[in-house]
Tab-separated table of C-alpha atoms and ligand atoms in Angstrom:
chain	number	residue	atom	x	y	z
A	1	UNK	CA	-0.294	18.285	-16.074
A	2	UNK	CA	1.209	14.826	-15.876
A	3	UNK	CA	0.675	12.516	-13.460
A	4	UNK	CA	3.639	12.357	-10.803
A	5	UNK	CA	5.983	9.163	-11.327
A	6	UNK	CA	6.335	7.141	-8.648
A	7	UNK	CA	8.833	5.221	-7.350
A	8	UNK	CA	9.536	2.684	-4.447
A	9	UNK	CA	12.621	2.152	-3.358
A	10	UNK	CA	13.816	-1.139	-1.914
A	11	UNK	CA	13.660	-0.038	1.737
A	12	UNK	CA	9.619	0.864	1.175
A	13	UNK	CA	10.011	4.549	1.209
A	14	UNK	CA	8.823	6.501	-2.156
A	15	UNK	CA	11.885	8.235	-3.694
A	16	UNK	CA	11.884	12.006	-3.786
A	17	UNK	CA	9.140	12.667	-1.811
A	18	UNK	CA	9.396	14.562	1.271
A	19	UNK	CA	9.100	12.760	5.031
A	20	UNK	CA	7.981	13.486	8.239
A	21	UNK	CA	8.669	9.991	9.953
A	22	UNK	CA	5.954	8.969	12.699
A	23	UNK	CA	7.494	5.633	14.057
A	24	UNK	CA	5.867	2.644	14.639
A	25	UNK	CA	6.546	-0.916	16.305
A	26	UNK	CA	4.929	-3.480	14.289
A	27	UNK	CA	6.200	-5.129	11.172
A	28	UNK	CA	4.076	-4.907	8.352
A	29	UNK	CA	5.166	-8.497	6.171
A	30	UNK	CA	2.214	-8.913	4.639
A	31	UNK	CA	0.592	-6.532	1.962
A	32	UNK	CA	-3.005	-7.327	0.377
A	33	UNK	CA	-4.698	-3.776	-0.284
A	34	UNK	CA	-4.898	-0.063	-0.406
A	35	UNK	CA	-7.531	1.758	2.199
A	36	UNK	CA	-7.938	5.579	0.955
A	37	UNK	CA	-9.217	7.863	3.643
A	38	UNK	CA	-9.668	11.609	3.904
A	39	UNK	CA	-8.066	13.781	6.934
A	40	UNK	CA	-11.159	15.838	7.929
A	41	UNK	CA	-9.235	18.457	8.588
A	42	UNK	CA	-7.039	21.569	7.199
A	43	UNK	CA	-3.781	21.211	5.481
A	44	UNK	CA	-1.308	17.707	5.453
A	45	UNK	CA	1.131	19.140	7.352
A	46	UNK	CA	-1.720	20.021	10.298
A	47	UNK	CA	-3.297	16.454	10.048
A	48	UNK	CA	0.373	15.111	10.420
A	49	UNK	CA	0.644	16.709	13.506
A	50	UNK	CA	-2.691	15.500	14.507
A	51	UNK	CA	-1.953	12.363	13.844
A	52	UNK	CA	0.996	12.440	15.946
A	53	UNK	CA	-0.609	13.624	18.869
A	54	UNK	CA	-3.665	11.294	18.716
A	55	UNK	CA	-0.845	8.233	18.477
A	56	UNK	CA	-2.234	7.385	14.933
A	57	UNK	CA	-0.444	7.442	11.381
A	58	UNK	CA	-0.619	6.621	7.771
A	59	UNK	CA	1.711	5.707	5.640
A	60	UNK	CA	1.187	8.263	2.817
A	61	UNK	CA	-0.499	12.307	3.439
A	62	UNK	CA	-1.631	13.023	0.017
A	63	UNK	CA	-2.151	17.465	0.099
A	64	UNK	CA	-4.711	19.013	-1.764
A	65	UNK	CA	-2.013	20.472	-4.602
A	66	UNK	CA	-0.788	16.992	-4.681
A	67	UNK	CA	1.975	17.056	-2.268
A	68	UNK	CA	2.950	13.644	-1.022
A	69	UNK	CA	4.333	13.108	2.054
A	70	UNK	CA	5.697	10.066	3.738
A	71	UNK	CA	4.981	9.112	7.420
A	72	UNK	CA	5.676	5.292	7.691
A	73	UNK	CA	7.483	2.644	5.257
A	74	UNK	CA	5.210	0.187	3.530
A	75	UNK	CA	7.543	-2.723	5.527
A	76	UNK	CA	5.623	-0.851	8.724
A	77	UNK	CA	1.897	-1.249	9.731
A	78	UNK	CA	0.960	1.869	10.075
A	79	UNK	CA	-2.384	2.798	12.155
A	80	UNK	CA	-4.803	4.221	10.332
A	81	UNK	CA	-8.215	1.716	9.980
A	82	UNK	CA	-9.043	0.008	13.713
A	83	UNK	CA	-11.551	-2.762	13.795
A	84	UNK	CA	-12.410	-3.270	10.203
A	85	UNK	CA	-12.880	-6.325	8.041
A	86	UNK	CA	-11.650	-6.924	4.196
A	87	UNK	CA	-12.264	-10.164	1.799
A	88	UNK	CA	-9.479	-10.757	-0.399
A	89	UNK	CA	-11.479	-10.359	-3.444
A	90	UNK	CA	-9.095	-12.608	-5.444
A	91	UNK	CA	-8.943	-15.701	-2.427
A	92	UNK	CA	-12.040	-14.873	-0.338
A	93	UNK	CA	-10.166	-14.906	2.664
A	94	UNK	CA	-11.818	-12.488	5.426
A	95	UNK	CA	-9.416	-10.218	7.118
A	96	UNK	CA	-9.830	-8.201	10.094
A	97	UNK	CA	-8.558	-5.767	11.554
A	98	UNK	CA	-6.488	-3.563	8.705
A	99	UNK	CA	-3.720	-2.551	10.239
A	100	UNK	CA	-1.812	-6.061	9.783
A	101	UNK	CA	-2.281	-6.434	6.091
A	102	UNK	CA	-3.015	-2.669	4.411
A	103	UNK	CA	-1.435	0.280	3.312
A	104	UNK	CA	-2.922	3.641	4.411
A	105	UNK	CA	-3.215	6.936	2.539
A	106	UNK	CA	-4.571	9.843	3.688
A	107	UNK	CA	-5.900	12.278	1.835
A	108	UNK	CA	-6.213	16.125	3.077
A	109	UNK	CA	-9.977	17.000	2.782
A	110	UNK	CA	-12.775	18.333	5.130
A	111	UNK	CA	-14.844	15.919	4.323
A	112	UNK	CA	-18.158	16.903	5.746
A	113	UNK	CA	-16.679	17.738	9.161
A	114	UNK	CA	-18.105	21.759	9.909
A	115	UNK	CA	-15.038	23.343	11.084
A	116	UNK	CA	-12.795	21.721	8.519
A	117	UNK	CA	-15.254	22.869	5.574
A	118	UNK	CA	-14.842	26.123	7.130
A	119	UNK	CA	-11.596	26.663	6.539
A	120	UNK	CA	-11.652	24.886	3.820
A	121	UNK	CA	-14.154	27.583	1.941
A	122	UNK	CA	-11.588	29.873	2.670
A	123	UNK	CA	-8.733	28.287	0.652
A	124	UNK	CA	-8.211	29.266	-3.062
A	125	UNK	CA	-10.297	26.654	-5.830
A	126	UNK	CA	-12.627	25.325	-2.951
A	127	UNK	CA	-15.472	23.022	-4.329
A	128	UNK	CA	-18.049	21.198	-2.815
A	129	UNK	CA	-20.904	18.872	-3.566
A	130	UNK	CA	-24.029	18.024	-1.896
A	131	UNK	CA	-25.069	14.390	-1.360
A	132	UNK	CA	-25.697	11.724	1.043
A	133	UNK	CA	-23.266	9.184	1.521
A	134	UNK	CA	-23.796	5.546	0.496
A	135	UNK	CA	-23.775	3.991	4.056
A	136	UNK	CA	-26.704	6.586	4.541
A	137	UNK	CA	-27.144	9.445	7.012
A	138	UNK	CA	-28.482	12.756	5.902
A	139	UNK	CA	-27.811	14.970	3.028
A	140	UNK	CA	-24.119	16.746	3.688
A	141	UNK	CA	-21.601	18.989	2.104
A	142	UNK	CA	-18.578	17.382	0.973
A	143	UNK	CA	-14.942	19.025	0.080
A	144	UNK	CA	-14.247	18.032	-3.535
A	145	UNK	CA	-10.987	16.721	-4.243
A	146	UNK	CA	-9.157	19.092	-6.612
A	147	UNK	CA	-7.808	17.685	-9.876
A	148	UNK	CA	-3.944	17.866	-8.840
A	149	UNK	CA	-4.617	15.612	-5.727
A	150	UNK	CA	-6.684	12.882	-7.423
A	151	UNK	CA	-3.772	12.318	-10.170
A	152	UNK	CA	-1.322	12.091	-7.299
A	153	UNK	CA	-4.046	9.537	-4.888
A	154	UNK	CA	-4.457	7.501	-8.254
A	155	UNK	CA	-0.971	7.790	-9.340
A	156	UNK	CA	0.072	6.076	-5.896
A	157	UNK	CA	-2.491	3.700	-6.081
A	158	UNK	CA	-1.519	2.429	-9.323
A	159	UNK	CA	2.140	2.345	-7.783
A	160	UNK	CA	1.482	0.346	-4.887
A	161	UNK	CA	-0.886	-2.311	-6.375
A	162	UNK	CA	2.010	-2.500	-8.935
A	163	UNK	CA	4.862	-3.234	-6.631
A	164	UNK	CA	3.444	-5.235	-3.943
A	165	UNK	CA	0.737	-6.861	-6.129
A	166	UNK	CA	-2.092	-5.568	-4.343
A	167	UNK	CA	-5.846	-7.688	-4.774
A	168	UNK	CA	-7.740	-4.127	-3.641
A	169	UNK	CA	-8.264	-0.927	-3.652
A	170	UNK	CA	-10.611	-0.001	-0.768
A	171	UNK	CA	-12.028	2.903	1.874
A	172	UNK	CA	-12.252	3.070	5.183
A	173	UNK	CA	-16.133	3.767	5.073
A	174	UNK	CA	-16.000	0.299	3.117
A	175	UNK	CA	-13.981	-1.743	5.889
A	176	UNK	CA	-15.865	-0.191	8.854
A	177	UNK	CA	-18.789	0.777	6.946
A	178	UNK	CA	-20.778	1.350	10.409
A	179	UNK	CA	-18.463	4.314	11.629
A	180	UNK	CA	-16.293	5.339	8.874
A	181	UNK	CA	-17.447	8.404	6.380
A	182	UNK	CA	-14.227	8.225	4.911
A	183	UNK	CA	-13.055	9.109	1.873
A	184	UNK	CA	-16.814	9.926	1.016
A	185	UNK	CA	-19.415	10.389	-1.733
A	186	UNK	CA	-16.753	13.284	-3.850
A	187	UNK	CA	-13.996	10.789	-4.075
A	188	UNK	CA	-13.921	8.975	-7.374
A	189	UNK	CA	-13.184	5.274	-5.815
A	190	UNK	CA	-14.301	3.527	-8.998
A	191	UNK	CA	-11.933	6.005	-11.850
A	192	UNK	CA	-9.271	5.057	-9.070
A	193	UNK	CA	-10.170	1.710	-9.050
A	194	UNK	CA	-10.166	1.141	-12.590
A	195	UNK	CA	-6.691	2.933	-13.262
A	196	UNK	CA	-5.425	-0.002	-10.750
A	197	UNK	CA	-6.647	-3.310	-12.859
A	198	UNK	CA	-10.076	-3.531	-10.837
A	199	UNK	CA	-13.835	-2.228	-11.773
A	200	UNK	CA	-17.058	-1.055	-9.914
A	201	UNK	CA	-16.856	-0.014	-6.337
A	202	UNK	CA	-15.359	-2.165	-2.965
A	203	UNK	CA	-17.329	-4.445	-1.208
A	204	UNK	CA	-19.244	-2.550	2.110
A	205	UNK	CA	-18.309	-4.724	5.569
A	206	UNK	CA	-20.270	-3.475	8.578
A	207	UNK	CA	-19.461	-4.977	12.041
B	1	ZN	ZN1	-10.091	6.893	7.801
């Protein structure tokens, strides 16, 4: 299968994808990095609607059969990280709080979260791994991201690091390493990485 083509159109919105607008106040002028997180839960469409509820948003859901879906333009901070700190790996600038300055795409998986990998196990090509996650805790079960999604997460990476000459590619257990499991041990952050222009893994910040 090839890798979706993506596109983004002058007004920040990804042509040809589908939407499902949350709105947001807050101006987003200033773009410096991708944060990749997973939804914990069931399908896109559910964590949308969680989202909503919970008065929280990404820019990007990324389904597990690759499905993109777009919530918020990438002119709009979107909120999706909290307290969190960055470094601009290319200007050593420390950023908090990465709302103000990065992109957020969400990416449907259990993660280790119990009732999520339950229903998970029941969908068709579930996988899983075993492992404990770098910012430690115990030894958990993690959803594995199937092939169809990665190519579309790595696809939009590449995209957005293209268009709005990004200096990162991150996670939110990177940028708020001391609460943040997210997107885990099964996500490949450094193939990702590397298919954007960077290498090795992102820096860890803990508050
Ligand atoms: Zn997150």
């Amino acid at each position: 299968m090839n890798p979706p083509t993506i596109i983004i159109n002058e007004d920040h919105w990804i042509a040809g994808v589908q939407r499902d607008p949350i709105a947001t106040s807050r101006e987003m002028p200033v773009r410096r990095c991708v944060v990749n997180h997973f939804t914990g839960g069931a399908t896109g469409t559910s964590s949308i609607g969680a989202m909503r509820q919970c008065g929280v948003s990404a820019h990007v859901v990324i389904d597990r059969d690759g499905t993109i879906t777009q919530c918020v333009p990438f002119n709009r901070a979107a909120a999706h990280a909290g307290v969190s700190r960055w470094r601009d790996p290319k200007t050593g600038t420390l950023y908090t709080f990465g709302n103000t300055f990065a992109i957020g795409i969400e990416i449907a998986n259990a993660g280790s979260d119990p009732g999520a990998l339950t229903w998970a196990r029941k969908q068709p090509g579930f996988a899983s791994i075993r492992a404990r996650h770098a910012n430690g805790g115990a030894v958990l079960e993690w959803e594995c991201f199937p092939a169809a999604q990665i190519e579309a997460v790595t696809a939009l990476n590449e995209a957005l690091v293209q268009r709005y000459n990004l200096d990162d590619v991150t996670g939110h257990d990177c940028i708020a390493a001391e609460r943040k499991d997210d997107p885990g041990p099964a996500f490949p952050m450094q193939a990702i990485r590397e298919a954007c222009g960077f290498s090795g893994l992102p820096e860890v910040h803990r508050a």
